Structures are given as structure tokens and as C-alpha cells.
XYZ file of C-alpha atoms in Angstrom:
733
model
C 7.777 1.296 -37.272
C 6.653 -1.611 -35.114
C 7.394 -1.975 -31.414
C 10.893 -3.274 -30.768
C 11.149 -5.077 -27.460
C 14.644 -4.781 -26.113
C 15.790 -7.528 -23.811
C 14.638 -7.404 -20.212
C 17.149 -8.107 -17.436
C 16.472 -11.316 -15.572
C 14.208 -10.855 -12.572
C 16.677 -12.746 -10.461
C 19.632 -10.513 -11.232
C 18.374 -6.941 -11.355
C 14.606 -6.410 -11.236
C 12.664 -6.544 -8.012
C 8.969 -7.245 -7.708
C 6.718 -4.258 -7.086
C 4.283 -4.478 -4.162
C 1.452 -2.053 -3.479
C -0.194 -1.657 -0.106
C -3.826 -2.728 0.253
C -5.906 -0.765 2.779
C -6.337 0.207 5.441
C -3.330 2.544 5.739
C -0.588 1.785 8.210
C -1.216 2.404 11.902
C -0.634 6.078 12.128
C -0.444 9.227 14.195
C 0.832 12.713 13.394
C -0.613 12.286 9.900
C -2.727 14.858 8.041
C -6.396 14.467 7.093
C -9.293 16.453 5.658
C -12.225 16.307 3.233
C -11.330 14.821 -0.159
C -12.231 16.958 -3.197
C -15.593 16.103 -4.751
C -13.897 15.953 -8.157
C -11.800 13.141 -6.683
C -14.871 11.201 -5.578
C -15.336 12.820 -2.187
C -14.881 10.988 1.096
C -11.817 11.892 3.149
C -8.120 12.012 2.283
C -5.168 11.080 4.522
C -1.519 11.923 3.901
C 0.570 9.571 6.037
C 3.910 10.206 7.677
C 5.490 7.840 5.136
C 4.274 9.966 2.214
C 1.316 7.860 1.104
C -1.987 9.367 -0.052
C -5.132 7.435 0.887
C -8.810 8.110 0.195
C -11.655 6.557 2.205
C -15.236 6.533 0.858
C -17.007 4.616 3.616
C -16.557 1.265 1.893
C -12.831 0.902 1.344
C -9.450 2.587 1.516
C -7.689 3.293 -1.776
C -4.054 4.295 -2.007
C -3.628 6.927 -4.699
C -0.530 6.352 -6.778
C 1.027 9.595 -8.008
C 4.298 10.200 -9.818
C 4.784 13.502 -7.919
C 3.972 13.908 -4.224
C 5.073 15.840 -1.131
C 7.948 14.524 0.950
C 6.986 12.204 3.806
C 6.341 14.277 6.933
C 4.634 14.449 10.288
C 2.861 17.254 12.148
C 1.783 18.997 8.934
C -1.687 20.446 8.380
C -4.232 20.016 5.579
C -7.479 21.850 4.835
C -10.117 21.650 2.105
C -10.699 24.776 0.007
C -14.448 24.471 -0.572
C -14.596 27.189 -3.231
C -11.920 25.694 -5.476
C -12.511 22.067 -4.407
C -8.855 21.377 -3.641
C -6.922 20.362 -0.556
C -3.968 22.426 0.683
C -1.079 20.871 2.640
C 1.533 23.015 4.355
C 4.678 22.438 6.393
C 5.473 19.703 8.859
C 8.630 17.892 9.902
C 10.698 15.551 7.792
C 13.933 13.806 8.741
C 16.187 16.422 10.319
C 14.296 19.489 9.098
C 11.067 21.476 9.181
C 9.280 22.315 5.943
C 7.544 25.393 4.585
C 6.366 23.964 1.274
C 2.807 24.240 0.000
C 1.029 21.541 -2.000
C -2.477 21.169 -3.422
C -4.388 17.935 -4.041
C -7.273 17.855 -6.528
C -8.338 14.268 -5.868
C -5.841 12.689 -8.241
C -2.740 14.906 -8.600
C -0.413 16.707 -6.180
C 0.869 20.115 -7.333
C 3.650 22.134 -5.684
C 2.708 25.761 -4.972
C 4.960 28.719 -4.111
C 5.498 29.760 -0.494
C 6.736 33.257 0.451
C 9.912 33.367 2.539
C 8.284 35.129 5.537
C 6.005 32.115 6.021
C 8.685 30.201 7.889
C 8.976 26.430 8.154
C 6.975 25.016 11.034
C 5.164 22.024 12.451
C 2.198 21.412 14.794
C 0.282 24.368 13.325
C -3.385 24.285 12.306
C -5.429 25.318 9.253
C -9.135 25.596 8.409
C -11.290 27.077 5.647
C -12.995 30.435 6.226
C -16.342 30.534 4.409
C -16.715 34.256 5.131
C -13.716 35.185 2.969
C -13.222 31.994 0.915
C -9.678 31.568 2.258
C -7.753 28.927 4.157
C -6.512 30.353 7.459
C -3.259 29.168 9.088
C -2.302 29.990 12.656
C 0.633 29.257 14.937
C 2.931 26.262 15.134
C 6.470 25.573 16.258
C 9.367 26.873 14.132
C 12.835 25.411 13.560
C 14.245 27.269 16.573
C 11.578 25.741 18.821
C 9.717 29.049 19.138
C 5.947 29.157 19.370
C 4.402 31.101 16.492
C 1.462 33.506 16.709
C 1.137 34.634 13.076
C -2.003 34.382 10.959
C -1.846 33.653 7.208
C -4.478 33.258 4.492
C -4.213 31.104 1.354
C -6.054 31.348 -1.967
C -4.917 29.954 -5.327
C -3.153 33.308 -5.805
C -0.847 32.502 -2.865
C -0.241 33.231 0.820
C -0.957 36.563 2.554
C 0.257 37.597 6.013
C -2.849 39.062 7.676
C -1.161 40.525 10.772
C -4.369 41.063 12.771
C -4.215 43.525 15.683
C -5.623 40.949 18.134
C -4.808 37.237 18.041
C -4.589 34.205 20.304
C -1.340 33.701 22.191
C 1.474 32.080 20.228
C 0.957 28.312 20.457
C 1.255 24.921 18.829
C -0.646 21.610 18.915
C -3.945 23.510 18.869
C -6.902 22.603 16.654
C -8.920 24.611 14.141
C -12.096 24.006 12.131
C -14.447 25.898 9.858
C -17.056 27.929 11.790
C -20.391 27.611 10.005
C -22.523 29.857 12.224
C -22.929 33.650 11.989
C -21.732 33.957 8.411
C -18.756 31.648 8.631
C -15.137 31.954 9.758
C -12.786 29.594 11.587
C -12.605 28.465 15.197
C -9.540 27.676 17.323
C -9.429 25.824 20.619
C -6.660 25.418 23.214
C -3.156 24.101 22.398
C 0.174 24.674 24.102
C 1.377 28.236 24.789
C 3.424 27.303 27.840
C 0.247 26.064 29.484
C -2.925 24.577 28.031
C -5.488 27.407 27.995
C -9.089 26.336 27.510
C -9.806 29.377 25.341
C -12.113 29.390 22.328
C -11.405 31.836 19.478
C -13.180 32.654 16.228
C -11.724 34.427 13.208
C -14.099 36.296 10.900
C -13.471 38.941 8.255
C -9.833 39.359 9.272
C -10.428 39.682 13.034
C -9.792 37.292 15.915
C -12.294 37.279 18.788
C -12.143 35.306 22.022
C -15.512 33.686 22.710
C -17.049 33.452 26.193
C -19.126 30.277 26.253
C -20.853 29.259 29.458
C -19.091 25.890 29.346
C -15.577 25.227 28.053
C -13.843 21.879 27.489
C -10.703 21.475 29.593
C -7.552 22.890 28.016
C -5.493 20.333 26.127
C -3.295 19.655 23.119
C -2.958 16.881 20.510
C -6.748 16.982 20.103
C -8.695 17.102 16.823
C -11.600 19.217 15.526
C -13.744 19.045 12.399
C -16.792 20.916 11.112
C -20.057 19.138 10.424
C -21.017 20.900 7.199
C -24.587 19.561 7.290
C -25.503 20.346 10.902
C -23.402 23.478 11.299
C -21.599 22.150 14.384
C -17.957 21.475 15.284
C -16.794 18.204 16.839
C -13.781 18.111 19.217
C -12.245 14.803 20.311
C -9.335 13.439 22.326
C -6.208 15.188 23.510
C -3.118 14.432 25.557
C -4.763 14.785 28.972
C -8.452 14.192 28.202
C -8.435 11.368 25.719
C -11.811 9.808 26.482
C -13.803 12.945 25.744
C -15.733 14.591 22.913
C -17.453 17.974 22.707
C -19.818 19.771 20.318
C -19.662 23.500 19.484
C -23.080 24.801 18.457
C -22.066 28.343 17.536
C -22.196 29.892 20.986
C -21.531 27.155 23.526
C -19.877 23.780 24.114
C -21.749 20.611 25.146
C -20.468 17.147 26.042
C -20.751 14.423 23.387
C -20.143 10.655 23.610
C -16.463 9.697 23.242
C -15.293 7.853 20.161
C -15.151 4.020 20.257
C -11.339 4.096 20.124
C -11.326 5.600 23.593
C -8.050 6.865 24.934
C -6.717 8.113 21.621
C -4.806 11.269 20.832
C -3.131 12.464 17.647
C -6.188 11.287 15.698
C -7.246 13.375 12.705
C -10.692 13.994 11.236
C -12.347 14.953 7.956
C -15.935 15.447 6.812
C -17.354 13.000 4.254
C -19.924 15.035 2.345
C -21.200 12.035 0.389
C -22.360 10.254 3.539
C -22.693 13.332 5.773
C -20.493 12.006 8.571
C -17.299 13.097 10.286
C -14.592 10.445 9.921
C -11.853 10.014 12.535
C -8.756 7.982 11.689
C -5.691 6.744 13.560
C -4.044 8.111 16.673
C -2.240 6.811 19.746
C -3.767 4.763 22.543
C -2.949 5.168 26.236
C -0.272 2.487 25.929
C 1.469 4.406 23.138
C 0.350 2.041 20.370
C -0.641 3.612 17.063
C -3.973 2.546 15.579
C -5.523 2.646 12.104
C -9.170 2.297 13.047
C -11.978 4.392 11.599
C -14.752 5.971 13.688
C -17.681 7.899 12.234
C -19.873 10.578 13.847
C -23.327 11.183 12.329
C -24.254 14.100 14.585
C -25.827 11.880 17.234
C -23.679 8.818 17.814
C -20.452 7.078 16.854
C -20.018 3.940 14.773
C -16.919 1.888 14.038
C -17.420 0.365 10.568
C -15.815 -2.979 9.828
C -14.098 -2.361 6.514
C -11.252 -4.892 6.615
C -10.152 -7.989 8.546
C -8.569 -7.362 11.910
C -4.900 -8.143 12.455
C -4.173 -11.859 12.622
C -1.762 -14.735 12.106
C -2.167 -18.461 11.425
C -5.205 -17.686 9.262
C -6.360 -19.499 6.124
C -6.264 -17.771 2.766
C -7.208 -18.802 -0.770
C -8.433 -17.523 -4.128
C -11.951 -18.572 -5.161
C -12.322 -18.615 -8.979
C -16.099 -19.002 -8.663
C -16.549 -15.595 -7.003
C -13.326 -14.106 -8.375
C -12.380 -13.040 -4.834
C -9.602 -13.802 -2.357
C -10.889 -15.233 0.946
C -9.532 -15.159 4.500
C -10.770 -17.145 7.473
C -9.960 -17.412 11.172
C -6.546 -17.269 12.797
C -5.297 -15.752 16.051
C -5.405 -12.085 17.026
C -2.641 -10.186 18.812
C -3.734 -11.561 22.188
C -3.760 -15.166 20.993
C -7.576 -15.344 20.836
C -9.156 -17.416 18.090
C -10.984 -15.428 15.405
C -14.198 -16.759 13.868
C -14.798 -14.512 10.867
C -14.608 -14.979 7.090
C -13.809 -12.147 4.642
C -13.622 -11.809 0.865
C -11.614 -9.305 -1.186
C -12.711 -8.240 -4.680
C -9.519 -6.415 -5.570
C -10.429 -3.134 -3.901
C -12.992 -3.774 -1.143
C -13.132 -6.212 1.767
C -16.492 -7.788 2.667
C -17.335 -9.498 5.945
C -19.041 -12.719 4.856
C -19.838 -14.328 8.199
C -18.773 -14.762 11.785
C -19.958 -18.341 11.922
C -16.797 -19.769 10.328
C -17.504 -23.372 11.355
C -16.175 -22.619 14.798
C -13.141 -20.425 15.406
C -10.025 -22.170 14.191
C -6.450 -21.506 13.178
C -3.716 -23.374 11.320
C -6.366 -24.704 8.925
C -6.163 -24.477 5.142
C -8.644 -23.185 2.604
C -8.840 -24.250 -1.037
C -11.271 -24.007 -3.946
C -12.480 -27.425 -5.079
C -12.346 -27.454 -8.915
C -14.624 -30.505 -9.029
C -17.624 -29.164 -7.104
C -16.838 -25.440 -7.311
C -17.026 -25.265 -3.512
C -14.698 -23.376 -1.242
C -13.364 -25.787 1.389
C -12.066 -25.157 4.916
C -9.879 -28.099 5.889
C -8.753 -29.304 9.302
C -7.152 -26.845 11.706
C -7.034 -26.334 15.428
C -9.970 -25.342 17.658
C -9.488 -26.711 21.151
C -7.679 -29.618 19.534
C -6.562 -30.796 16.131
C -9.574 -31.562 13.891
C -10.421 -33.844 10.966
C -13.397 -31.869 9.666
C -14.039 -30.337 6.258
C -16.438 -27.441 5.739
C -17.856 -26.103 2.475
C -18.970 -22.529 1.858
C -22.718 -22.342 1.195
C -22.939 -19.486 -1.296
C -26.700 -19.095 -0.970
C -26.795 -19.061 2.840
C -23.445 -17.251 3.140
C -22.158 -19.611 5.790
C -20.038 -22.690 6.380
C -21.610 -26.164 6.522
C -19.745 -29.221 7.748
C -19.469 -32.100 5.298
C -20.368 -35.439 6.810
C -18.197 -38.550 6.563
C -16.483 -39.636 4.415
C -15.397 -35.966 4.316
C -12.783 -36.637 6.999
C -9.222 -37.839 6.998
C -7.217 -39.647 9.621
C -5.445 -38.739 11.683
C -6.714 -35.291 12.640
C -4.405 -32.480 11.620
C -3.535 -28.817 11.699
C -0.634 -26.783 10.313
C -0.766 -28.929 7.168
C -0.153 -27.881 3.570
C -2.727 -27.990 0.779
C -2.877 -27.243 -2.921
C -5.690 -26.914 -5.478
C -5.277 -29.098 -8.589
C -7.546 -27.857 -11.410
C -6.233 -30.115 -14.202
C -7.439 -33.544 -15.230
C -4.683 -35.345 -13.299
C -5.525 -35.591 -9.553
C -8.267 -32.990 -10.043
C -9.383 -31.754 -6.645
C -7.360 -30.822 -3.566
C -4.180 -32.358 -2.140
C -3.200 -32.189 1.558
C 0.274 -33.020 2.829
C 1.562 -33.526 6.367
C 0.811 -31.316 9.340
C 0.539 -32.247 12.979
C -2.099 -34.038 15.032
C -0.892 -32.380 18.214
C 1.417 -35.222 19.171
C 3.058 -36.339 15.938
C 4.255 -34.654 12.769
C 2.715 -36.222 9.660
C 4.078 -37.047 6.212
C 1.045 -38.552 4.477
C -0.663 -37.324 1.293
C -4.452 -37.091 0.877
C -6.649 -36.308 -2.114
C -10.131 -34.718 -2.141
C -11.960 -35.783 -5.311
C -15.019 -33.591 -4.911
C -16.902 -35.902 -2.557
C -14.470 -37.745 -0.295
C -10.913 -37.913 1.023
C -8.582 -40.711 -0.068
C -5.052 -41.369 1.131
C -2.568 -41.674 -1.743
C 0.399 -43.983 -1.943
C 3.421 -42.281 -3.468
C 6.504 -43.535 -5.295
C 10.062 -42.860 -4.209
C 11.402 -41.435 -0.993
C 8.940 -38.786 0.217
C 9.711 -35.692 2.267
C 10.116 -36.478 5.950
C 7.066 -35.829 8.177
C 6.669 -32.123 8.852
C 4.282 -29.280 9.457
C 4.020 -25.707 8.118
C 5.661 -26.439 4.758
C 5.059 -24.420 1.613
C 3.075 -26.361 -1.019
C 1.957 -24.966 -4.385
C 1.138 -26.063 -7.922
C 3.859 -25.454 -10.478
C 2.866 -23.584 -13.662
C 1.527 -26.045 -16.199
C -0.324 -27.998 -13.531
C 1.498 -31.322 -13.852
C 3.520 -31.094 -10.639
C 3.506 -29.494 -7.209
C 6.435 -28.009 -5.297
C 7.011 -28.402 -1.560
C 9.556 -26.348 0.366
C 10.739 -26.254 3.970
C 8.669 -26.767 7.093
C 9.597 -28.150 10.485
C 9.416 -31.211 12.663
C 9.933 -31.305 16.402
C 13.702 -31.271 16.019
C 14.585 -28.982 13.127
C 13.660 -26.545 10.388
C 13.994 -27.595 6.744
C 15.058 -25.806 3.565
C 14.720 -28.756 1.182
C 12.851 -28.533 -2.126
C 10.637 -31.373 -3.410
C 8.599 -31.962 -6.571
C 5.528 -34.186 -6.694
C 4.648 -35.536 -10.139
C 0.849 -35.568 -10.178
C 0.559 -38.277 -12.846
C 2.892 -40.823 -11.268
C 2.637 -39.615 -7.643
C 6.427 -39.775 -7.414
C 8.404 -37.510 -5.113
C 11.768 -36.119 -6.283
C 14.093 -34.078 -4.098
C 15.675 -31.180 -5.958
C 18.999 -29.637 -5.047
C 19.003 -26.017 -6.244
C 21.968 -23.817 -5.403
C 21.377 -20.993 -2.904
C 17.920 -22.017 -1.664
C 16.020 -19.874 0.850
C 17.011 -20.421 4.487
C 15.396 -23.152 6.566
C 11.997 -22.022 7.835
C 8.407 -22.866 8.713
C 5.082 -21.008 8.463
C 6.185 -19.317 5.254
C 3.849 -18.913 2.292
C 4.295 -20.342 -1.204
C 2.018 -19.246 -4.053
C 1.763 -19.830 -7.804
C 2.106 -16.837 -10.124
C 0.585 -18.097 -13.374
C 1.136 -14.796 -15.165
C 4.911 -14.943 -14.683
C 4.990 -18.776 -14.729
C 6.889 -18.864 -11.435
C 6.230 -19.439 -7.725
C 6.812 -16.859 -4.995
C 7.829 -17.615 -1.422
C 7.421 -15.095 1.407
C 10.326 -15.862 3.718
C 9.129 -16.306 7.288
C 10.316 -13.701 9.761
C 11.753 -11.315 7.150
C 10.449 -9.153 4.315
C 12.330 -11.079 1.628
C 10.467 -12.642 -1.298
C 11.952 -15.563 -3.231
C 10.990 -16.727 -6.715
C 11.114 -20.305 -8.018
C 11.658 -20.782 -11.750
C 10.485 -24.298 -12.711
C 12.265 -24.058 -16.070
C 15.676 -23.818 -14.430
C 14.782 -25.356 -11.041
C 16.343 -22.358 -9.325
C 15.506 -20.124 -6.369
C 16.368 -16.426 -6.607
C 15.722 -13.507 -4.278
C 13.299 -11.129 -5.997
C 13.258 -8.194 -3.615
C 11.469 -7.225 -0.441
C 7.899 -6.576 0.608
C 6.556 -4.466 3.480
C 7.568 -5.149 7.060
C 9.297 -8.297 8.274
C 6.603 -10.755 9.283
C 6.118 -14.228 10.667
C 3.151 -16.394 9.647
C 2.279 -14.231 6.622
C -0.167 -15.729 4.121
C -0.287 -15.207 0.349
C -2.853 -16.148 -2.311
C -3.767 -15.132 -5.847
C -6.017 -12.084 -6.071
C -8.198 -10.396 -8.719
C -6.558 -8.664 -11.694
C -3.668 -11.146 -11.853
C -2.222 -9.945 -8.565
C -0.855 -11.795 -5.538
C -2.190 -10.703 -2.143
C -0.144 -10.967 1.070
C -1.968 -10.421 4.351
C -1.468 -10.581 8.102
C 1.398 -12.073 10.054
C 3.185 -11.082 13.231
C 6.482 -10.103 14.782
C 7.486 -12.878 17.178
C 3.834 -13.574 17.876
C 3.179 -9.945 18.828
C 2.210 -6.875 16.872
C 0.020 -8.743 14.382
C -0.675 -6.945 11.107
C -4.006 -5.963 9.566
C -2.639 -4.671 6.281
C -2.103 -6.391 2.975
C 0.261 -5.999 0.054
C -0.604 -6.783 -3.567
C 1.998 -7.806 -6.119
C 1.641 -5.588 -9.181
C 0.905 -7.713 -12.279
C 3.522 -7.632 -15.027
C 3.216 -5.239 -17.930
C 6.162 -5.157 -20.338
C 7.987 -1.960 -21.119
C 8.666 -1.158 -24.749
C 11.115 0.768 -26.906
C 9.931 2.153 -30.246
C 12.578 3.656 -32.595
C 11.564 6.929 -34.255
C 13.080 8.579 -37.317
C 16.552 8.238 -38.781
C 20.066 9.259 -37.788
C 22.756 11.459 -39.285
C 26.518 11.678 -38.851
C 29.532 11.030 -41.031
C 29.375 11.485 -44.795
C 30.027 7.789 -45.281
C 29.686 4.715 -43.104
C 27.410 3.903 -40.218
C 25.523 6.668 -38.442
C 24.890 6.849 -34.677
C 22.199 4.456 -33.508
C 20.130 4.532 -30.286
C 19.158 1.082 -29.042
C 17.609 -0.252 -25.847
C 19.314 -3.202 -24.159
C 17.174 -3.396 -20.975
C 13.507 -2.534 -20.836
C 12.201 0.335 -18.681
C 10.480 -1.217 -15.656
C 9.720 0.293 -12.273
C 11.955 -0.943 -9.472
C 14.543 -1.909 -12.072
C 17.379 -0.342 -14.118
C 16.956 0.261 -17.838
C 19.771 0.755 -20.364
C 20.101 2.817 -23.534
C 23.152 2.597 -25.793
C 24.482 4.950 -28.464
C 26.339 2.801 -30.971
C 28.378 3.301 -34.171
C 30.331 6.228 -32.724
C 33.897 7.164 -33.714
C 36.468 5.125 -31.841
C 38.444 8.186 -30.748
C 37.859 11.879 -30.156
C 34.072 11.745 -29.853
C 31.828 13.065 -27.112
C 28.163 12.251 -26.668
C 25.030 13.273 -24.801
C 21.549 11.873 -24.421
C 18.481 14.117 -24.625
C 15.531 12.981 -22.487
C 12.020 14.361 -22.296
C 8.497 13.276 -21.441
C 7.026 14.703 -24.663
C 8.192 15.071 -28.279
C 8.143 18.191 -30.396
C 4.805 18.850 -32.050
C 6.772 18.392 -35.284
C 10.430 17.371 -35.827
C 12.955 20.217 -35.869
C 15.454 20.050 -38.796
C 18.952 21.322 -37.981
C 19.638 24.223 -40.383
C 22.274 23.409 -43.008
C 22.440 19.750 -41.923
C 20.616 17.561 -44.399
C 18.954 14.587 -42.734
C 19.647 15.785 -39.165
C 16.385 16.193 -37.260
C 15.877 16.821 -33.544
C 12.730 15.024 -32.424
C 12.527 15.848 -28.696
C 12.877 19.035 -26.668
C 15.653 17.644 -24.497
C 14.667 19.193 -21.165
C 17.197 16.831 -19.582
C 20.647 16.485 -21.175
C 22.984 13.765 -19.847
C 26.653 13.748 -20.955
C 27.909 10.244 -21.762
C 31.398 8.798 -21.959
C 32.328 7.168 -25.261
C 34.240 3.909 -24.903
C 35.253 1.916 -28.012
C 32.562 3.546 -30.107
C 29.697 3.111 -27.622
C 28.111 5.339 -24.961
C 25.842 3.780 -22.350
C 23.218 5.163 -19.973
C 21.890 2.942 -17.180
C 19.330 4.418 -14.822
C 16.955 3.005 -12.219
C 13.215 3.702 -12.330
C 11.809 3.996 -8.793
C 9.164 1.647 -7.414
C 6.252 4.030 -8.060
C 3.282 2.191 -9.636
C 1.958 5.514 -10.969
C 4.882 5.489 -13.420
C 3.582 2.324 -15.126
C 2.370 3.331 -18.572
C 4.243 6.642 -18.569
C 6.408 7.541 -21.545
C 9.925 8.848 -21.946
C 11.533 10.055 -25.169
C 15.253 9.880 -25.904
C 17.656 10.902 -28.658
C 21.432 10.919 -28.770
C 23.805 13.646 -29.932
C 27.409 12.912 -30.959
C 30.165 15.436 -31.533
C 33.214 14.676 -33.695
C 35.337 16.828 -35.942
C 34.848 14.499 -38.915
C 31.095 15.057 -39.039
C 30.117 17.571 -41.749
C 27.117 19.002 -39.912
C 27.940 22.311 -38.162
C 31.571 22.692 -39.314
C 33.955 23.276 -36.449
C 31.613 21.381 -34.115
C 30.761 18.216 -36.004
C 27.260 17.171 -34.959
C 25.591 13.815 -35.419
C 22.159 12.746 -34.195
C 20.888 9.249 -33.535
C 17.391 8.053 -34.199
C 14.954 8.912 -31.410
C 13.166 6.347 -29.266
C 9.923 6.194 -27.278
C 10.095 4.237 -24.007
C 6.966 2.947 -22.285
C 7.519 2.158 -18.592
C 6.287 -1.264 -17.504
C 6.632 -3.590 -14.526
C 8.378 -6.958 -14.444
């Protein structure tokens, strides 16, 4: 049997695009964090309050896509089981409820583990690994009735055990615990909330709690974080509700003051030890002003560092794909305080790299394009202290920007213009349209031919002068599309096509275009042969089909943002980065559009049913794609008196199972899931949506239909018929 591709529903009508977050994780507090298993590559692992799993290795953040994962939650606790090299997550708070579920993470897969009923649901507890007994120890927390807990539990792969020690710290929550590496191992607990904030230090070894009596104690607090330094045998304590700009070191018998972390003023941060690089990593938290952060700080036993692993939050930046390096580039823009940024970054599909801070002078509202003639990356125009007419090229050897001398200028000066790369033979180079010179909105068209700028004369009525329009090459490379923008009086939602051979403008009049807007982003998706538009100020993405000259809404992406930028990215993806909310709260996270991969349906085996005539047939009428419904149909059923069911499973039988006494009837899947179907005019239909979980791409589902009718000879008195089976491969549109 070959692969039979059933028809896919139109992207515009049913399927939504699938976007995957690009690190760093969202700004976060109340998340969970610990050492990542060495079998998963090491580093540290973070489970966010939105249910995402991230791993950081010192170079980049990677979101781990899993088909099964814990519910989103806050105030849970995680600890690394060093003996079994797995991470254990327990409890926390989800919407409207506390949890008492247990999960393990092996570096790639989450697995649900049993929890005994006496281990009640709770939040704001703490856990740490005890090297003296090779167990994870849990203490305290706040239960669903708001009571402080004072119980002590131990976890091994065999399950949870209530230790019930004779002596224990007072019942409390929001305390911190870490592995104690001195004197044979154990765990250490410091402070928390028991009605006050005691500055007590406790150790737990061999089943016994002991209150320590150091000469110096940190002040009592809560919402602080602790982590063991497995190389130096120390414990690091940072932050807290009332003493945020502090850090302390436990040496096994006493506390000493350490330098505070660079993100001073934070609380609710979490920490984990990165054994590959031998540093403690701190992530996230809340600042004094209540703002969540997603910065990383690292402690090497002597001092802190704040590695630059991704561009800072920004808007009005330039963004482009560079085919020469195969990377997506970002330059400049404005930060959340309106300050100009003078850095340049590249993205290789997984890791950001800071290329330079020279950036030809800090600028914003410029454009960046790859020149297909020279192979250079160009930075065009923009605003510094005024609108500029300069063009810079990226010097790949020196890793810096160099200004091109005249005639590499255009007149008048401009910023907030629109540009497009033209790689074909017609108008090969870069086109620039419109913008503003600070006083006047522009409507002229310029061409860069690899060595100089030339103004082009166009045919027909052109778009009116405007700034901040979307401008992108249509698939095929013979025309460019322009949408929207603004002048000093209004916003536009008109759509224009520029024929590159004749330089003629044509206004198009599609039904239901996107709303009028400026500062949106328009990008070419060559894989799907469409264009995508990120609507300004919302999270809606629109798709332009040049074959039908139609705009359609193709789903949503991340948070609502103004001044977002999009560009092609490695591995046939589209990268969206940055933006703001009304000029405030700028974003430092990106989203990548998952490249398409078609789902398939492969018929297996034959069917059985009536003695004569057509037998039941299982067909696929809409492909299985994530973020999209798929449809299976049972056809050729009796017109009256029949009932039907669909068997679904993730794996087939090792060998087909013949139905005894029913010649030709063979069950080919286990049928762990059985779905009754209604028969209407000889057909039964199942339509089901596959969630937007990229980990499901490439997964398989098996299906087979069963039909019951008194006329069928198989199993007299029941009347059984079986359809052919089918293998479904989940794809993405």
C-alpha cells in the first residue's frame, strides 16, 4: 500500500498556524527549578507557571516539547535525585485548587508517579536531595485549608514515605531547602513563615532533624532561594521578601555574607546547579516594583556574572534573514525606557549571539536587508538624533558595521520606511519604499543595485505617501506586496502589488482585509507560498494567498504586541521578536512558526461485512495536523438499523487478530479507545481536534471501524463488520 494523502482543510477555514516560543522563557516568578538530569544534557531545568519545560546549558534556552506534562502550576517544588538522575516535581497551585501529584523528569520525558493520600495537596513547600540516605526530602507547605504543614516525607522511585520524626522545625511555608554536602550529607532548611519569620537553620540527616547554632545567622525571611554548590560543598542563599539585596554562604557550620546577585531586589527567584559548568544558576523573580524578570545570574563560588544570552527587550528594531550566514539578525531599536539600543545579534535557530555593540551608531526605525548582489547585510536609514540617509554594510571579517560612502545614500533622509530583498534577476538588489524624513511622509521608491541607490519611476497610480507599511516579496519573486501604514492623518488597510518587471503599481481589493494599521510586520513564507502579517497591537496573524489574492486570519501568536518584527529563520521557520504594549512593557522573547510537515493516512488490510455488496470502508477526509481538526469517515454502511464505533490506538497488534468463525474479518489494532459513532445515510463521521503541541508532530495513531447490523453473517445475532484499518501520521499545516 502506498501513502494516501487525504485532503487537508484550507488553512484559512480551519487550521491555525503553530508557533513555538524561542528562549528565554517568559518573565517568571513562583516557578520551579533545579539541576537538569545529566542524561538530558545537564544544565538546569525550569518548569514555568504556564506549564512549559525549559532547559538552560549556559549558551541558550531550549523549550522541551513533550506530549505529556504536568498541569501548569505555581508554588510547586522540584529536586534532582542524584542517584537515579531524575527530577521530581510535587504539588503546587493550579487554577482554583492545590495539587498533590508527583511527576518525574528524565531530561526528555515527564512521567506521572503515584502519590499516597496522606501526602495532602499543598503549595509553598520545599524539597532537597539527601545524599546520606539517597532520598528526596519534602517538608512543610500550606495546605488547601490554609494550614501550615510540619510533616516530613521522603521520596525514592519506590514512592513516598512519611518519616514522622520526633523532632522537626515548626510548621511553616515559603522556606527554602538545599542538599547539605558536609558531614556525610543530608538536607538543610532555613527560615520561612510560621507566623513569624524565624532565622533558624536546620539540618536533616539519617532521619533526624537538628537545629544548628551558627555564630552568625542571616535575618529571618521568606520567598528566598537556596541551592547547593556540589563542587565546593557550600550552600548559597539569596533574596527574600524583606532582604532582597542579600546573599549568604553556608560552609557547613556557619553563615557568611556573599555579594548580592546582579538582579538586586529580587524575590521568588529559583536556583539550580549546572554540573557541566560548575556554577549555580539563578533565574527569574520579582523586582521591588513588582515586575517579573527572566534574567539569568550565575555564581561560580566567588562572584556573580550575568551572561548575555539573548537580545534585551525592544521595539522599533530592524530584523532580517541573512542567507550568507544562514542566521536571522536583529539590530538596534528602543528599550522599555525609550533609550536607543546599539547592539546587533544573530540567531542560528537555537542560540543567540551578540555580534557587536558598535551598530553604526544606535538607531531605530531603520531596516535591514541582505543584498543578493554583493552578499552583504545592509542597515538602511533610520533615526538616531534625526532621520538619516546612510547605509551600512556588515563586515563579516571584522564583525562590525562600516558606513558606505556616497553614492550609497538616498534623498531625502528617511526612517520608518519599508524595504524588501529581491533575489531574482528582475530588480535584483533591495527596494525601499516611503517612510518619513521627520517632517513629511514619503511615497518614493528606491533601488539598491549592489553599489548605489537609484530612484525608480513607477507606472500607474502608486500608494499614497506613508510610513510603517508592510512590504514583502510575493512567492515566485516577480512582484512585491505592500499593505497598510500611516500618514499624518490616517491609518491604511489598502493592499498594493508592485510588478517588478514593469514597475507598475496595482491596488487590490480583497474582501475582509486586516484592519487599518501601522508598524505591523509582513514576511514571505516560501515554504507555504504565502505571506504572513502580524497585526499590530493584537496577537492575530493574517495570511495572504497570492493565488487567490485573499487575506485570511490564520490564528494567534503569543501576547498582543505593537511594533513586533518578523523575518525568516533557519530550518524554514519564521521568527517573531520584540514589540511592546502601548510603548511600555517591551518584550524580549521570540516565537518561531513551525514549518509545515504534511500528515498522512495509510490504509491497512481489508474489510469485511455483508455477504454481498460493498463492505465498510475507513477513509480520511481531513489530514491530522496539530492545532487543527482531522476527520475520519466510515462509509458503505447499511442505510438503516446499523450502529458503529471507531477503535483508536497508538500502536497496532504485533500481528493481526482474526475474528473466530468470521472469514476475512481481522482486528488490526488493540482499540484502547473506543468511540461510538452515529450512522447517518450509510456514513459515520469522527471529527476531532489535535492540540497545538509540537511534540505530537510525527506521532502515529491507528484506527479501525466496527459496524453492527443484523444482516452481517459474522457473529450471528450480533452481525459484525470491520473496516480496513488506517495509520495516521500527525503533521503541521
